[in-house]
mmCIF file of C-alpha atoms in Angstrom:
data_model
loop_
_atom_site.group_PDB
_atom_site.id
_atom_site.type_symbol
_atom_site.label_atom_id
_atom_site.label_comp_id
_atom_site.label_asym_id
_atom_site.label_seq_id
_atom_site.Cartn_x
_atom_site.Cartn_y
_atom_site.Cartn_z
ATOM 1 C CA MET M 1 -1.877 28.257 -10.140
ATOM 2 C CA ARG M 2 -4.900 27.764 -12.825
ATOM 3 C CA PRO M 3 -4.325 26.456 -16.340
ATOM 4 C CA ALA M 4 -4.768 28.688 -18.838
ATOM 5 C CA LYS M 5 -7.970 29.043 -20.056
ATOM 6 C CA THR M 6 -7.697 29.606 -23.449
ATOM 7 C CA THR M 7 -5.201 27.035 -25.267
ATOM 8 C CA THR M 8 -3.815 26.098 -28.834
ATOM 9 C CA LEU M 9 -5.990 23.081 -29.919
ATOM 10 C CA ALA M 10 -2.520 21.974 -31.123
ATOM 11 C CA THR M 11 -0.667 20.605 -28.226
ATOM 12 C CA THR M 12 2.114 19.216 -29.659
ATOM 13 C CA ILE M 13 4.856 21.086 -32.264
ATOM 14 C CA LEU M 14 7.305 19.262 -33.964
ATOM 15 C CA MET M 15 10.813 20.284 -35.178
ATOM 16 C CA ALA M 16 13.242 18.828 -37.372
ATOM 17 C CA GLY M 17 16.725 19.400 -38.306
ATOM 18 C CA ILE M 18 18.259 18.767 -41.593
ATOM 19 C CA MET M 19 22.496 18.233 -41.532
ATOM 20 C CA LEU M 20 23.743 19.267 -44.794
ATOM 21 C CA VAL M 21 27.354 17.574 -45.346
ATOM 22 C CA ALA M 22 29.484 18.548 -48.255
ATOM 23 C CA ALA M 23 32.479 16.917 -49.298
ATOM 24 C CA CYS M 24 35.601 17.867 -52.049
ATOM 25 C CA ALA M 25 37.901 15.822 -54.385
ATOM 26 C CA PRO M 26 41.599 17.695 -54.127
ATOM 27 C CA GLN M 27 42.298 20.129 -56.514
ATOM 28 C CA ARG M 28 45.045 20.870 -57.947
ATOM 29 C CA GLN M 29 46.908 24.022 -56.383
ATOM 30 C CA VAL M 30 46.615 26.942 -58.750
ATOM 31 C CA PRO M 31 49.535 29.658 -58.122
ATOM 32 C CA TRP M 32 48.208 33.199 -58.830
ATOM 33 C CA ARG M 33 44.559 32.407 -57.008
ATOM 34 C CA PRO M 34 44.630 31.702 -53.123
ATOM 35 C CA ALA M 35 42.737 28.935 -51.620
ATOM 36 C CA GLU M 36 38.835 29.697 -50.855
ATOM 37 C CA PRO M 37 39.049 30.427 -47.119
ATOM 38 C CA ALA M 38 36.708 27.761 -45.248
ATOM 39 C CA PRO M 39 33.280 29.400 -44.988
ATOM 40 C CA ALA M 40 32.818 31.125 -41.501
ATOM 41 C CA ALA M 41 30.468 29.032 -39.169
ATOM 42 C CA PRO M 42 26.684 30.575 -39.439
ATOM 43 C CA VAL M 43 25.903 33.345 -36.959
ATOM 44 C CA PRO M 44 23.203 32.431 -34.336
ATOM 45 C CA PRO M 45 20.738 34.755 -34.188
ATOM 46 C CA PRO M 46 20.148 36.880 -31.283
ATOM 47 C CA GLU M 47 18.811 35.752 -28.121
ATOM 48 C CA PRO M 48 15.159 37.395 -27.398
ATOM 49 C CA VAL M 49 16.382 40.165 -24.655
ATOM 50 C CA GLY M 50 14.026 40.225 -21.696
ATOM 51 C CA PRO M 51 10.389 38.136 -21.324
ATOM 52 C CA PRO M 52 7.786 38.913 -23.962
ATOM 53 C CA THR M 53 5.694 41.737 -23.784
ATOM 54 C CA ALA M 54 1.835 42.778 -25.136
ATOM 55 C CA ALA M 55 1.122 46.327 -25.297
ATOM 56 C CA LEU M 56 -2.629 47.039 -24.274
ATOM 57 C CA LEU M 57 -3.837 49.545 -26.189
ATOM 58 C CA LEU M 58 -7.023 50.712 -24.368
ATOM 59 C CA PRO M 59 -9.135 53.489 -23.757
ATOM 60 C CA MET M 60 -8.440 54.763 -20.573
ATOM 61 C CA SER M 61 -9.908 58.176 -20.964
ATOM 62 C CA GLY M 62 -12.330 59.623 -22.290
ATOM 63 C CA GLN M 63 -16.100 58.253 -23.350
ATOM 64 C CA ALA M 64 -15.167 54.964 -23.003
ATOM 65 C CA GLU M 65 -13.157 54.656 -20.386
ATOM 66 C CA ALA M 66 -15.360 52.393 -18.224
ATOM 67 C CA VAL M 67 -15.450 49.698 -20.686
ATOM 68 C CA GLY M 68 -11.054 50.428 -21.391
ATOM 69 C CA GLN M 69 -11.129 49.405 -17.499
ATOM 70 C CA ASP M 70 -13.248 46.501 -17.825
ATOM 71 C CA LEU M 71 -11.143 45.137 -21.137
ATOM 72 C CA MET M 72 -7.974 46.013 -19.027
ATOM 73 C CA ASP M 73 -9.138 44.081 -15.821
ATOM 74 C CA ALA M 74 -10.169 41.260 -17.981
ATOM 75 C CA ALA M 75 -6.297 40.787 -19.749
ATOM 76 C CA GLN M 76 -5.170 41.327 -15.843
ATOM 77 C CA MET M 77 -7.089 38.371 -14.770
ATOM 78 C CA ALA M 78 -6.319 35.921 -18.042
ATOM 79 C CA LEU M 79 -2.899 36.302 -17.517
ATOM 80 C CA PHE M 80 -3.551 35.175 -13.900
ATOM 81 C CA ASP M 81 -5.379 32.003 -15.195
ATOM 82 C CA ALA M 82 -2.718 31.368 -17.636
ATOM 83 C CA GLY M 83 -0.042 29.599 -15.948
ATOM 84 C CA GLN M 84 3.215 29.680 -15.945
ATOM 85 C CA ASN M 85 4.421 32.091 -17.785
ATOM 86 C CA GLN M 86 6.812 35.104 -18.849
ATOM 87 C CA LEU M 87 4.502 37.373 -20.490
ATOM 88 C CA GLU M 88 4.429 41.159 -19.481
ATOM 89 C CA LEU M 89 1.714 43.901 -20.284
ATOM 90 C CA LEU M 90 2.186 47.055 -20.873
ATOM 91 C CA PRO M 91 -0.726 49.590 -20.914
ATOM 92 C CA PHE M 92 -1.499 52.246 -22.716
ATOM 93 C CA ASP M 93 -4.382 54.780 -22.664
ATOM 94 C CA THR M 94 -5.566 55.160 -26.272
ATOM 95 C CA GLY M 95 -8.567 57.636 -25.245
ATOM 96 C CA SER M 96 -11.557 57.267 -27.529
ATOM 97 C CA GLU M 97 -10.015 59.037 -30.555
ATOM 98 C CA PRO M 98 -7.446 57.899 -33.596
ATOM 99 C CA GLU M 99 -4.878 60.578 -32.735
ATOM 100 C CA GLY M 100 -4.708 59.056 -29.099
ATOM 101 C CA ALA M 101 -3.944 55.537 -30.362
ATOM 102 C CA THR M 102 -1.265 56.785 -32.543
ATOM 103 C CA VAL M 103 0.520 58.205 -29.633
ATOM 104 C CA ALA M 104 0.340 54.747 -28.063
ATOM 105 C CA ALA M 105 1.253 52.343 -30.547
ATOM 106 C CA ARG M 106 4.456 54.843 -30.711
ATOM 107 C CA ALA M 107 4.974 54.739 -27.186
ATOM 108 C CA ALA M 108 4.522 50.703 -27.515
ATOM 109 C CA ILE M 109 6.562 50.214 -30.422
ATOM 110 C CA ALA M 110 9.587 52.225 -28.855
ATOM 111 C CA SER M 111 8.952 50.144 -25.612
ATOM 112 C CA GLY M 112 9.847 46.769 -27.500
ATOM 113 C CA ALA M 113 6.088 45.082 -27.417
ATOM 114 C CA ASP M 114 6.191 41.802 -28.833
ATOM 115 C CA VAL M 115 2.525 42.772 -29.763
ATOM 116 C CA ILE M 116 -0.397 44.846 -29.690
ATOM 117 C CA ILE M 117 -3.413 44.008 -28.263
ATOM 118 C CA GLY M 118 -6.123 46.581 -29.061
ATOM 119 C CA PRO M 119 -7.329 49.267 -30.004
ATOM 120 C CA LEU M 120 -10.814 48.802 -29.402
ATOM 121 C CA PHE M 121 -12.011 50.794 -32.153
ATOM 122 C CA GLY M 122 -12.476 50.483 -36.246
ATOM 123 C CA ARG M 123 -10.948 53.780 -36.893
ATOM 124 C CA SER M 124 -7.732 53.457 -33.899
ATOM 125 C CA THR M 125 -7.247 50.322 -35.691
ATOM 126 C CA GLU M 126 -6.403 51.244 -39.356
ATOM 127 C CA ALA M 127 -5.079 54.482 -37.756
ATOM 128 C CA ILE M 128 -2.088 52.639 -36.247
ATOM 129 C CA ALA M 129 -1.811 49.789 -38.763
ATOM 130 C CA PRO M 130 0.801 51.760 -40.844
ATOM 131 C CA LEU M 131 2.447 51.672 -37.140
ATOM 132 C CA ALA M 132 2.453 48.402 -36.738
ATOM 133 C CA THR M 133 3.149 46.989 -40.093
ATOM 134 C CA GLU M 134 6.392 48.817 -40.283
ATOM 135 C CA ALA M 135 7.694 47.784 -37.428
ATOM 136 C CA GLY M 136 6.598 44.041 -37.620
ATOM 137 C CA VAL M 137 4.504 43.841 -34.653
ATOM 138 C CA GLY M 138 1.284 41.732 -35.100
ATOM 139 C CA VAL M 139 -1.920 44.073 -33.858
ATOM 140 C CA LEU M 140 -4.929 41.655 -32.439
ATOM 141 C CA SER M 141 -7.664 44.741 -32.371
ATOM 142 C CA LEU M 142 -10.662 44.546 -30.725
ATOM 143 C CA SER M 143 -12.817 46.274 -33.334
ATOM 144 C CA ASN M 144 -15.560 44.553 -34.588
ATOM 145 C CA ASP M 145 -14.905 46.534 -37.899
ATOM 146 C CA SER M 146 -13.832 44.092 -40.924
ATOM 147 C CA SER M 147 -12.423 46.492 -42.877
ATOM 148 C CA VAL M 148 -9.439 47.424 -41.075
ATOM 149 C CA ALA M 149 -8.050 43.785 -41.157
ATOM 150 C CA ARG M 150 -5.139 43.392 -43.282
ATOM 151 C CA PRO M 151 -2.323 40.659 -43.133
ATOM 152 C CA GLY M 152 -0.516 41.259 -39.678
ATOM 153 C CA VAL M 153 -3.176 43.519 -38.284
ATOM 154 C CA TRP M 154 -5.910 40.929 -36.936
ATOM 155 C CA VAL M 155 -9.727 42.047 -36.198
ATOM 156 C CA LEU M 156 -11.341 39.343 -32.828
ATOM 157 C CA GLY M 157 -14.438 41.478 -32.316
ATOM 158 C CA LEU M 158 -17.925 39.732 -32.867
ATOM 159 C CA GLU M 159 -18.426 41.151 -36.543
ATOM 160 C CA PRO M 160 -21.670 41.511 -38.172
ATOM 161 C CA GLU M 161 -21.317 39.474 -40.822
ATOM 162 C CA GLU M 162 -20.337 36.608 -39.374
ATOM 163 C CA GLN M 163 -23.223 36.408 -37.075
ATOM 164 C CA ILE M 164 -25.774 37.096 -39.738
ATOM 165 C CA GLU M 165 -24.141 34.235 -41.693
ATOM 166 C CA ARG M 166 -24.778 31.814 -39.101
ATOM 167 C CA VAL M 167 -28.239 32.705 -38.083
ATOM 168 C CA VAL M 168 -29.435 32.768 -41.945
ATOM 169 C CA ARG M 169 -27.767 29.639 -42.492
ATOM 170 C CA PHE M 170 -29.809 28.174 -39.532
ATOM 171 C CA ALA M 171 -33.261 29.575 -40.051
ATOM 172 C CA ALA M 172 -32.791 27.914 -43.872
ATOM 173 C CA GLN M 173 -31.884 24.891 -42.813
ATOM 174 C CA ASN M 174 -34.887 25.158 -40.004
ATOM 175 C CA GLY M 175 -38.265 25.727 -42.704
ATOM 176 C CA ILE M 176 -37.907 29.447 -43.460
ATOM 177 C CA THR M 177 -37.914 29.825 -47.258
ATOM 178 C CA ARG M 178 -38.581 33.293 -47.437
ATOM 179 C CA MET M 179 -36.287 36.444 -45.690
ATOM 180 C CA SER M 180 -36.654 40.514 -45.876
ATOM 181 C CA ALA M 181 -34.300 42.708 -43.444
ATOM 182 C CA LEU M 182 -33.998 45.770 -41.946
ATOM 183 C CA ALA M 183 -31.732 47.967 -41.188
ATOM 184 C CA PRO M 184 -30.492 51.560 -40.807
ATOM 185 C CA ALA M 185 -28.863 53.131 -43.459
ATOM 186 C CA ASP M 186 -25.273 53.294 -41.538
ATOM 187 C CA ALA M 187 -21.943 51.366 -42.184
ATOM 188 C CA TYR M 188 -23.091 49.261 -39.730
ATOM 189 C CA GLY M 189 -26.682 48.801 -41.483
ATOM 190 C CA SER M 190 -24.266 48.475 -44.804
ATOM 191 C CA LYS M 191 -22.440 45.395 -43.772
ATOM 192 C CA ALA M 192 -25.211 43.624 -42.477
ATOM 193 C CA ILE M 193 -27.234 44.069 -45.482
ATOM 194 C CA GLN M 194 -24.488 43.160 -47.702
ATOM 195 C CA ALA M 195 -23.736 39.923 -45.463
ATOM 196 C CA PHE M 196 -27.527 39.326 -45.248
ATOM 197 C CA GLN M 197 -27.896 38.870 -48.666
ATOM 198 C CA GLN M 198 -24.523 37.151 -49.240
ATOM 199 C CA ALA M 199 -25.658 34.540 -46.764
ATOM 200 C CA VAL M 200 -29.173 34.158 -48.423
ATOM 201 C CA ALA M 201 -27.621 33.486 -51.849
ATOM 202 C CA SER M 202 -25.804 30.884 -50.225
ATOM 203 C CA THR M 203 -28.152 29.013 -49.135
ATOM 204 C CA GLY M 204 -29.849 27.783 -52.093
ATOM 205 C CA ASN M 205 -32.985 27.367 -51.437
ATOM 206 C CA VAL M 206 -34.358 30.924 -49.777
ATOM 207 C CA GLN M 207 -35.936 33.297 -51.426
ATOM 208 C CA LEU M 208 -34.307 37.297 -50.883
ATOM 209 C CA VAL M 209 -38.274 39.011 -50.352
ATOM 210 C CA ASP M 210 -36.925 42.359 -50.014
ATOM 211 C CA VAL M 211 -34.128 44.674 -47.855
ATOM 212 C CA ALA M 212 -35.236 48.171 -46.495
ATOM 213 C CA THR M 213 -32.962 50.711 -44.688
ATOM 214 C CA TYR M 214 -33.868 54.106 -43.153
ATOM 215 C CA PRO M 215 -32.251 56.568 -41.717
ATOM 216 C CA PRO M 216 -30.258 56.282 -38.410
ATOM 217 C CA THR M 217 -31.900 59.339 -36.785
ATOM 218 C CA GLU M 218 -35.243 58.178 -37.990
ATOM 219 C CA SER M 219 -36.278 57.103 -34.850
ATOM 220 C CA THR M 220 -39.724 55.177 -36.013
ATOM 221 C CA PRO M 221 -38.871 54.192 -39.607
ATOM 222 C CA THR M 222 -42.838 53.762 -40.436
ATOM 223 C CA GLU M 223 -42.401 53.580 -43.888
ATOM 224 C CA ALA M 224 -39.599 50.811 -44.110
ATOM 225 C CA VAL M 225 -41.510 48.470 -41.555
ATOM 226 C CA ARG M 226 -44.392 48.810 -44.105
ATOM 227 C CA ARG M 227 -42.685 48.340 -47.256
ATOM 228 C CA ILE M 228 -41.353 45.212 -45.335
ATOM 229 C CA ALA M 229 -44.110 43.866 -44.248
ATOM 230 C CA THR M 230 -46.196 44.151 -47.228
ATOM 231 C CA GLY M 231 -43.600 42.262 -49.267
ATOM 232 C CA LEU M 232 -44.094 39.360 -46.822
ATOM 233 C CA GLY M 233 -47.799 39.716 -47.442
ATOM 234 C CA VAL M 234 -48.711 41.115 -43.926
ATOM 235 C CA THR M 235 -50.487 44.507 -43.738
ATOM 236 C CA GLY M 236 -52.646 46.065 -40.935
ATOM 237 C CA GLU M 237 -55.373 46.091 -43.366
ATOM 238 C CA GLN M 238 -55.809 42.446 -43.348
ATOM 239 C CA PRO M 239 -57.911 40.223 -40.772
ATOM 240 C CA ARG M 240 -55.249 37.749 -38.935
ATOM 241 C CA VAL M 241 -54.899 34.726 -39.993
ATOM 242 C CA GLU M 242 -54.153 31.725 -38.546
ATOM 243 C CA VAL M 243 -50.890 31.210 -36.855
ATOM 244 C CA PRO M 244 -48.941 28.623 -38.603
ATOM 245 C CA SER M 245 -47.196 25.431 -36.516
ATOM 246 C CA ALA M 246 -43.960 26.456 -37.929
ATOM 247 C CA PRO M 247 -42.914 30.058 -39.917
ATOM 248 C CA THR M 248 -41.850 29.762 -43.390
ATOM 249 C CA SER M 249 -40.887 33.516 -43.401
ATOM 250 C CA ALA M 250 -38.562 35.364 -41.731
ATOM 251 C CA ILE M 251 -37.034 38.934 -40.990
ATOM 252 C CA LEU M 252 -33.930 40.511 -39.922
ATOM 253 C CA ILE M 253 -33.571 43.250 -37.882
ATOM 254 C CA ALA M 254 -30.040 44.339 -37.947
ATOM 255 C CA ASP M 255 -30.216 47.333 -35.141
ATOM 256 C CA GLY M 256 -30.545 47.713 -31.322
ATOM 257 C CA GLY M 257 -31.605 49.609 -28.503
ATOM 258 C CA ALA M 258 -34.454 52.066 -28.567
ATOM 259 C CA ARG M 259 -34.708 52.010 -32.255
ATOM 260 C CA LEU M 260 -34.727 48.553 -32.425
ATOM 261 C CA ARG M 261 -37.740 48.414 -29.700
ATOM 262 C CA ALA M 262 -39.502 50.916 -32.169
ATOM 263 C CA VAL M 263 -39.080 48.694 -34.944
ATOM 264 C CA ALA M 264 -40.463 45.627 -33.309
ATOM 265 C CA SER M 265 -43.579 47.948 -31.797
ATOM 266 C CA LEU M 266 -44.246 48.873 -36.022
ATOM 267 C CA LEU M 267 -44.116 45.471 -37.087
ATOM 268 C CA ALA M 268 -46.731 44.721 -34.133
ATOM 269 C CA TYR M 269 -48.813 47.645 -35.710
ATOM 270 C CA GLN M 270 -48.437 45.990 -39.292
ATOM 271 C CA ASP M 271 -49.864 42.459 -37.600
ATOM 272 C CA VAL M 272 -46.255 40.968 -38.348
ATOM 273 C CA ASP M 273 -46.507 37.975 -35.898
ATOM 274 C CA PRO M 274 -43.359 36.906 -34.359
ATOM 275 C CA ARG M 275 -44.915 33.439 -34.509
ATOM 276 C CA ALA M 276 -45.907 33.534 -38.131
ATOM 277 C CA ILE M 277 -42.955 35.195 -39.091
ATOM 278 C CA LYS M 278 -39.475 34.855 -37.810
ATOM 279 C CA HIS M 279 -37.522 37.243 -36.067
ATOM 280 C CA LEU M 280 -33.715 37.266 -36.597
ATOM 281 C CA GLY M 281 -31.249 39.726 -35.203
ATOM 282 C CA THR M 282 -27.736 40.074 -33.908
ATOM 283 C CA MET M 283 -26.018 40.011 -30.352
ATOM 284 C CA ARG M 284 -27.295 44.492 -30.776
ATOM 285 C CA PHE M 285 -30.568 42.651 -29.199
ATOM 286 C CA ALA M 286 -28.779 41.388 -26.235
ATOM 287 C CA ASP M 287 -27.109 44.838 -25.448
ATOM 288 C CA ASP M 288 -30.528 46.629 -24.222
ATOM 289 C CA PRO M 289 -32.179 44.606 -21.487
ATOM 290 C CA ALA M 290 -35.616 46.363 -22.799
ATOM 291 C CA ALA M 291 -35.488 44.713 -25.831
ATOM 292 C CA MET M 292 -34.974 41.222 -24.153
ATOM 293 C CA VAL M 293 -37.835 41.074 -22.636
ATOM 294 C CA ASP M 294 -39.913 43.081 -25.005
ATOM 295 C CA PRO M 295 -42.802 40.927 -25.828
ATOM 296 C CA GLN M 296 -42.499 41.173 -29.971
ATOM 297 C CA LEU M 297 -39.264 39.749 -29.786
ATOM 298 C CA GLN M 298 -39.329 36.661 -27.745
ATOM 299 C CA GLN M 299 -38.245 33.810 -29.470
ATOM 300 C CA ALA M 300 -35.600 36.114 -31.882
ATOM 301 C CA TRP M 301 -32.886 34.114 -33.178
ATOM 302 C CA LEU M 302 -29.517 35.743 -32.899
ATOM 303 C CA ALA M 303 -26.199 33.895 -33.397
ATOM 304 C CA GLY M 304 -23.413 34.358 -30.393
ATOM 305 C CA PRO M 305 -20.901 32.926 -28.224
ATOM 306 C CA SER M 306 -22.395 30.071 -26.221
ATOM 307 C CA PRO M 307 -23.740 31.832 -22.606
ATOM 308 C CA GLU M 308 -22.324 29.190 -20.673
ATOM 309 C CA GLY M 309 -18.367 30.065 -21.230
ATOM 310 C CA THR M 310 -19.004 34.257 -21.050
ATOM 311 C CA GLU M 311 -21.303 33.671 -17.873
ATOM 312 C CA GLU M 312 -18.713 31.861 -16.071
ATOM 313 C CA PHE M 313 -16.190 34.704 -16.765
ATOM 314 C CA THR M 314 -18.911 37.243 -16.201
ATOM 315 C CA ARG M 315 -18.897 35.560 -12.513
ATOM 316 C CA ARG M 316 -15.837 34.912 -12.040
ATOM 317 C CA PHE M 317 -14.486 38.578 -13.282
ATOM 318 C CA GLN M 318 -17.230 40.100 -10.724
ATOM 319 C CA ALA M 319 -15.788 37.749 -7.874
ATOM 320 C CA MET M 320 -12.756 39.566 -8.646
ATOM 321 C CA PHE M 321 -13.395 43.324 -9.289
ATOM 322 C CA GLY M 322 -16.938 43.507 -7.989
ATOM 323 C CA ARG M 323 -18.689 44.521 -10.724
ATOM 324 C CA THR M 324 -20.375 43.127 -13.837
ATOM 325 C CA PRO M 325 -18.208 43.790 -16.905
ATOM 326 C CA SER M 326 -19.051 45.018 -20.342
ATOM 327 C CA PRO M 327 -19.663 42.295 -23.011
ATOM 328 C CA LEU M 328 -16.592 42.984 -24.282
ATOM 329 C CA ALA M 329 -14.484 42.098 -21.885
ATOM 330 C CA VAL M 330 -14.361 38.266 -22.930
ATOM 331 C CA LEU M 331 -12.844 39.250 -26.146
ATOM 332 C CA ALA M 332 -10.303 41.013 -24.202
ATOM 333 C CA TYR M 333 -9.444 37.933 -21.433
ATOM 334 C CA ASP M 334 -9.387 35.506 -24.194
ATOM 335 C CA THR M 335 -6.767 37.392 -26.440
ATOM 336 C CA THR M 336 -4.145 37.828 -23.431
ATOM 337 C CA ALA M 337 -4.794 34.686 -22.643
ATOM 338 C CA MET M 338 -4.067 33.034 -26.323
ATOM 339 C CA VAL M 339 -0.754 35.620 -25.998
ATOM 340 C CA ALA M 340 0.261 34.130 -22.888
ATOM 341 C CA GLY M 341 -0.179 30.765 -23.975
ATOM 342 C CA LEU M 342 2.131 31.193 -27.183
ATOM 343 C CA SER M 343 4.763 33.277 -25.600
ATOM 344 C CA ARG M 344 5.798 29.684 -23.628
ATOM 345 C CA LEU M 345 6.383 28.314 -27.025
ATOM 346 C CA GLY M 346 8.930 31.079 -28.395
ATOM 347 C CA PRO M 347 8.911 34.397 -29.532
ATOM 348 C CA LEU M 348 5.852 36.578 -30.319
ATOM 349 C CA GLY M 349 5.458 36.755 -34.152
ATOM 350 C CA PRO M 350 3.084 37.770 -36.173
ATOM 351 C CA GLU M 351 3.011 33.923 -38.228
ATOM 352 C CA GLN M 352 2.811 32.462 -34.534
ATOM 353 C CA PHE M 353 -0.830 34.069 -34.399
ATOM 354 C CA GLN M 354 -2.225 32.069 -37.300
ATOM 355 C CA GLU M 355 -2.790 28.706 -35.640
ATOM 356 C CA ARG M 356 -4.755 26.272 -38.193
ATOM 357 C CA GLN M 357 -6.839 24.303 -35.459
ATOM 358 C CA GLY M 358 -7.626 27.980 -33.588
ATOM 359 C CA PHE M 359 -8.160 28.448 -30.120
ATOM 360 C CA LEU M 360 -10.712 27.231 -27.490
ATOM 361 C CA GLY M 361 -11.314 30.490 -25.125
ATOM 362 C CA ARG M 362 -13.959 31.577 -23.144
ATOM 363 C CA ALA M 363 -16.530 33.000 -26.188
ATOM 364 C CA GLY M 364 -15.971 29.841 -28.020
ATOM 365 C CA VAL M 365 -13.010 28.495 -30.335
ATOM 366 C CA PHE M 366 -11.658 31.062 -32.856
ATOM 367 C CA ARG M 367 -8.708 31.442 -35.184
ATOM 368 C CA LEU M 368 -7.013 34.384 -37.045
ATOM 369 C CA LEU M 369 -6.877 34.399 -40.436
ATOM 370 C CA PRO M 370 -4.243 35.085 -43.135
ATOM 371 C CA ASP M 371 -6.007 37.564 -44.313
ATOM 372 C CA GLY M 372 -6.166 39.804 -40.720
ATOM 373 C CA GLY M 373 -10.015 38.201 -40.582
ATOM 374 C CA SER M 374 -11.354 36.081 -38.006
ATOM 375 C CA GLU M 375 -13.486 32.993 -37.631
ATOM 376 C CA ARG M 376 -15.470 32.182 -34.566
ATOM 377 C CA GLY M 377 -17.911 29.356 -33.711
ATOM 378 C CA LEU M 378 -21.002 30.373 -32.909
ATOM 379 C CA ALA M 379 -24.355 29.297 -31.511
ATOM 380 C CA VAL M 380 -27.886 30.118 -32.337
ATOM 381 C CA LEU M 381 -29.464 31.556 -29.308
ATOM 382 C CA GLU M 382 -32.774 32.636 -28.938
ATOM 383 C CA VAL M 383 -34.297 35.207 -26.903
ATOM 384 C CA ASN M 384 -36.818 34.431 -24.523
ATOM 385 C CA GLN M 385 -37.677 36.600 -21.561
ATOM 386 C CA GLY M 386 -34.762 38.115 -21.006
ATOM 387 C CA THR M 387 -32.196 35.303 -21.168
ATOM 388 C CA LEU M 388 -30.770 33.629 -24.279
ATOM 389 C CA GLN M 389 -31.218 30.181 -24.792
ATOM 390 C CA VAL M 390 -29.069 27.855 -27.227
ATOM 391 C CA VAL M 391 -31.596 26.127 -29.605
ATOM 392 C CA ASP M 392 -27.777 25.423 -31.525
ATOM 393 C CA PRO M 393 -24.760 24.951 -29.380
ATOM 394 C CA ALA M 394 -21.454 26.272 -30.763
ATOM 395 C CA PRO M 395 -18.897 24.215 -32.758
ATOM 396 C CA ARG M 396 -15.795 22.902 -30.613
ATOM 397 C CA SER M 397 -13.618 22.966 -33.385
ATOM 398 C CA PHE M 398 -12.671 23.988 -37.158
ATOM 399 C CA PRO M 399 -13.156 22.344 -40.656
ATOM 400 C CA GLU M 400 -9.450 21.548 -41.648
ATOM 401 C CA GLN M 401 -10.134 24.693 -44.472
ATOM 402 C CA LEU M 402 -10.051 28.413 -43.680
ATOM 403 C CA ALA M 403 -13.154 30.581 -44.347
ATOM 404 C CA ILE M 404 -12.977 32.381 -47.443
ATOM 405 C CA ARG M 405 -13.767 36.131 -47.082
#
C-alpha cells in the first residue's frame, strides 16, 4: 500500500500524564457525622464503537452530478493511497440545492459520522452548519465561499480573496506601482474588489487608481473597461507608445469564461497593451481553455496551486477512472487524505483538524484556522499559450503565526 499523499507536518505527538498524590493526617472521629466515603475511581471514557467514519456530502444528482462523481472518485482514491487506516466513507447525495444537503446532513449525523466532507456549495454549507454544530460534528466544506465559515465549519475551496492577495503582493514586489480592477457586480466580484482594495493598501507602496464593476448580465462591459483604461492613462484616441521594458501598472480582471474574453478584447480595443500594463487574474482564467490561449491574456499573472502536484493527481485519476477530473477533485482528494491520516491518531473531533503546521497535499500546503477559514500556500503562475508556468513557487510550510482574517 502506498503511503498517504497528504500528511500532517507534525510527525510526533507527545502525551504527558500527571499523577496527583494526596495525603491526610489522622483526625478524631466525630460520632454524629459519618466518615467521608473514599472517592470513587474515575470512570474511563467509553471506547469508540466501530471504525471512524467520514460522511461525503456531494451532489450525486442534479446539475453538478458529473462534478460530484469526480469528487467521490477522488475521495476513494485518497483513501486507497492513505495506506493502513480504518476510515470508512459514507456517501450521501445532496443534489444541487440546500434542501437536499440538509436531508443528507441529518442522515449522516444519524448514521454516527465523525466528520462531514462537503458540501460543495456555499449555500448548502450554510444550511447544514447549525445541524452539524449542534451534533458536535466538524464540517470540511469544499466551497470557496468564505462567508459561510465559522468555528467547526471550515471552508477548504480555493478562495478568491487569498488568490488576489497573493498575486497583488507579488506584483507589488516586482515593479508594479499602480493598479486598477475590473469585476462583475455580483457576490464573487464584490469579494474580489474588497480583497483587491485590502491587498493594495497592505503593500504600502502601490497606488490604487480605480475599480469598476459591470452588471453580470452585460456581455460586453464597454463603459467599465473604458473607465479603467482612461484612469491608467490609456485611450483608443492616443497614438501607441513604446512598450516599456517592464510594466509599472496592472489591471486585475476578476472574471472568467466568455465575459473574461470580452473584457480582454475591449481592453485591446482601448489600446491597453498587456506588455505595458500587466494583467492579473484569478483561477477563473484557468477554467476556460479559450481564455488560456487568448492573445490579450498571455503573460497574465494569477495565483493558484502549483501545477506539479495537481498534474500528477490528474494523471493518476485519468489512469484509474479513464477521464479527466474536474479541477475541484483534487480538493476532495486532499481533504479525504488528511482525514484518513488523522484517523490513525485518535478520535476525529473538530480540534484534531487545527494542526498548526498544516498538511501537505496535492494542491499544496494548507491548514485550517480557528475561525473556520483556511490558509493555503499558493504559487504565482503565468499564462503561457494554454499552460500555467510557475513564476514564484508556492511555500511548502507556514510561518508559526496564523493568518489574520
